[in-house]
């Protein structure tokens, strides 16, 4: 009798475990997900990816800024832009699981341009208005007029102003000053040539005269190409990231702040936005109830394949087994049980759809992020031929704690206006 | 002491008989002698022989001078004279009528009259297509000036083109014919009576002249000449009509050369000591493109205020002096913005300019504002066919800011495979030309910054000189419009006073 009971209990536990295994661990071993799954994950991540609204004239340096912030090449940026509204286009980065999006208004200054559509795009997602103007270009009426309309509608929106192409104001043949000569408020120091400083000040005065209460952050920068002969190539990039982080919503700050900086390993830096993007896609899968979304395990599986391709290997069953071994059974059980709890929590009325869902999203984000980061460590060590002495697990734990902080600061819920993801991308 | 005519005739008769009778009698007497001696046949043979020899010799030694072919000097209506698109349209119309004219029309007074009227109507219609009565769109003084002009023109035309033309005063015919038109036009004009009085004696004279001309023509039977005269007639009537309707006649040459337009007068008040009506050069473009720097480079001294911030507030004229060139006023303009208000001011200035330099910063790609402004400018002149659009040059500034940024080592050879910088300049040239509708010939890249010492400004001057004839034409039409649009009140007053005097005299004479 007793044995019967224990054996039946063991059977049910085994059964439950194997079901959990099938649901959680197995997908990560499997072959690369189908392309339509890719697209769905990208849309999912896009829902959570904050939008940087670039407001500036043609050739004012918008592409250089995208390049400098994401590391994507100009050709990638050029071909990656998609039509968004009648007058604007959007570039999502990285493409497979966007963590940040750049909205570029092309119809700026044209007679019939109505910012309403672009405003709607910015309103439905976390966003930042980034004004781009050449430092010596004093003809900015179109930019000022659009900015004025944005601020009239949303007086509290902060605005970052990037003043580009500083070298146009240098004497012939001169290089950048040795030290970045602009204060944290963007005001020019005495090293800046006086005409350039006056032009910067003039632009500043024009913008500060606009309505609204939100802060303006001015950042003079000069993003040149290596063959142009200026050092550094990205003059003032750190100041720009600081200013954007100060003004940006938490998600964007996370995308920027923990970006390429502080990652000693180049591949890990390259993988970072992907990890963030997939983590966000996983969080969205939890918070937006409904069909059609790829559940967390699927997102994680795709992420592992994507990271592996960055490290130049393919995510095989053997590799997956090695990786799970490195993470240790207890971690896997925690991952599996957290998935189980989340799934259960969703069925609790009211709580499941609100606070429960929010908590679940945080957990999904953190788990996915930590798995991604751990996978980077794992693959990096493997590539270097170094044995793993618990560093992968340590990386998982550290990344998990960090991710929980990152996720708590963010709201993954898209605004009600967003509707289906397909609407963003006509 | 004068002898009576009868004795004089008698003496002449006796003298005649004394000389004439012996000579005349020689021929029958000689013939009789030949007949009686039976030598007539030999004489006849000898005569035939000699005549043949003489004829052959004549042909051989002295070939008959060829009668010169009538020179094919076609009187092309000088369409090149046309100063405005409307005038050109009118000339095309006149040319068409001149090509289809029949020479027989000169035979009939009515037909000639009708053809002339047809030409005038065609011209009037191409100038005033919107009026229901385009024929009467001129003033009395214009008509009188025209008749004078036609006399002179037609006289020289006939002398040049018609044999004996200098003796046939066809000009009078035209004068009269034109004055008939004046009578119709000026029915209510104050000097109607004068015209009517002049009409009768001269119309008689005209009839005479016309008949003489016609008789000569037919006597020669030269259809060619008649055709040429008919053509001359149509062309000259056309020219007269074009002069009349284009408004040129409202202003005499002397008045025009002395006339200084309002804008130029205002310029002159601000720029001392300039020539009568200098060429007005408008310098336009976006804020910060380098308009004021261009003024300074053209003037070869710092006259316009330049700054990295917008410095030019209003339209400011500057006198440009250059050896061998007429006086030029360069009008600096405030920078063009995206909104339409400053554009209206610019278009108003463009209306009063003879040449425009459009300044564009090569380092900036926002050419939409420039494109819209130039589109407005072109449309503005397209809407006024009686004005000539001033020529425009595109001046590409800030080429030193093109890639590679740090390099500035002129000169740059843009024609061949040049350096990277030269290629950047070429690319900017082509892109801006394509965006704004300029051929590469009409784009001059320059560098005006302090480090460049006005690079390529001489080439710009060269292009300006090339465009001077075109600019002159535009200026002529502009001054004409300016002059004729103004009511000269002092003249109106003196006209009124004279008319009063004439009336008073007539009343007193009665």
XYZ file of N, CA and C in Angstrom, chain B residues 300 322 446 454-463:
39
model
N 35.709 92.970 -53.030
C 37.129 92.901 -52.672
C 37.444 93.729 -51.447
N 34.276 97.212 -60.835
C 35.241 96.283 -61.425
C 35.614 96.845 -62.783
N 32.745 78.118 -54.805
C 33.694 79.115 -54.284
C 33.987 78.798 -52.824
N 39.165 83.972 -50.902
C 38.206 84.135 -52.010
C 38.512 83.221 -53.185
N 38.616 81.935 -52.919
C 38.941 80.982 -53.967
C 37.825 80.925 -55.015
N 38.239 81.038 -56.287
C 37.348 80.888 -57.448
C 36.371 82.045 -57.660
N 36.537 83.163 -56.927
C 35.626 84.292 -57.132
C 35.845 84.904 -58.523
N 37.084 84.812 -59.030
C 37.343 85.314 -60.385
C 36.548 84.539 -61.424
N 36.468 83.236 -61.218
C 35.670 82.420 -62.139
C 34.209 82.839 -62.087
N 33.753 83.198 -60.881
C 32.379 83.666 -60.734
C 32.168 84.957 -61.516
N 33.152 85.872 -61.411
C 33.063 87.120 -62.186
C 32.967 86.800 -63.677
N 33.772 85.805 -64.107
C 33.751 85.424 -65.514
C 32.365 85.011 -65.960
N 31.688 84.219 -65.120
C 30.339 83.769 -65.471
C 29.370 84.955 -65.459
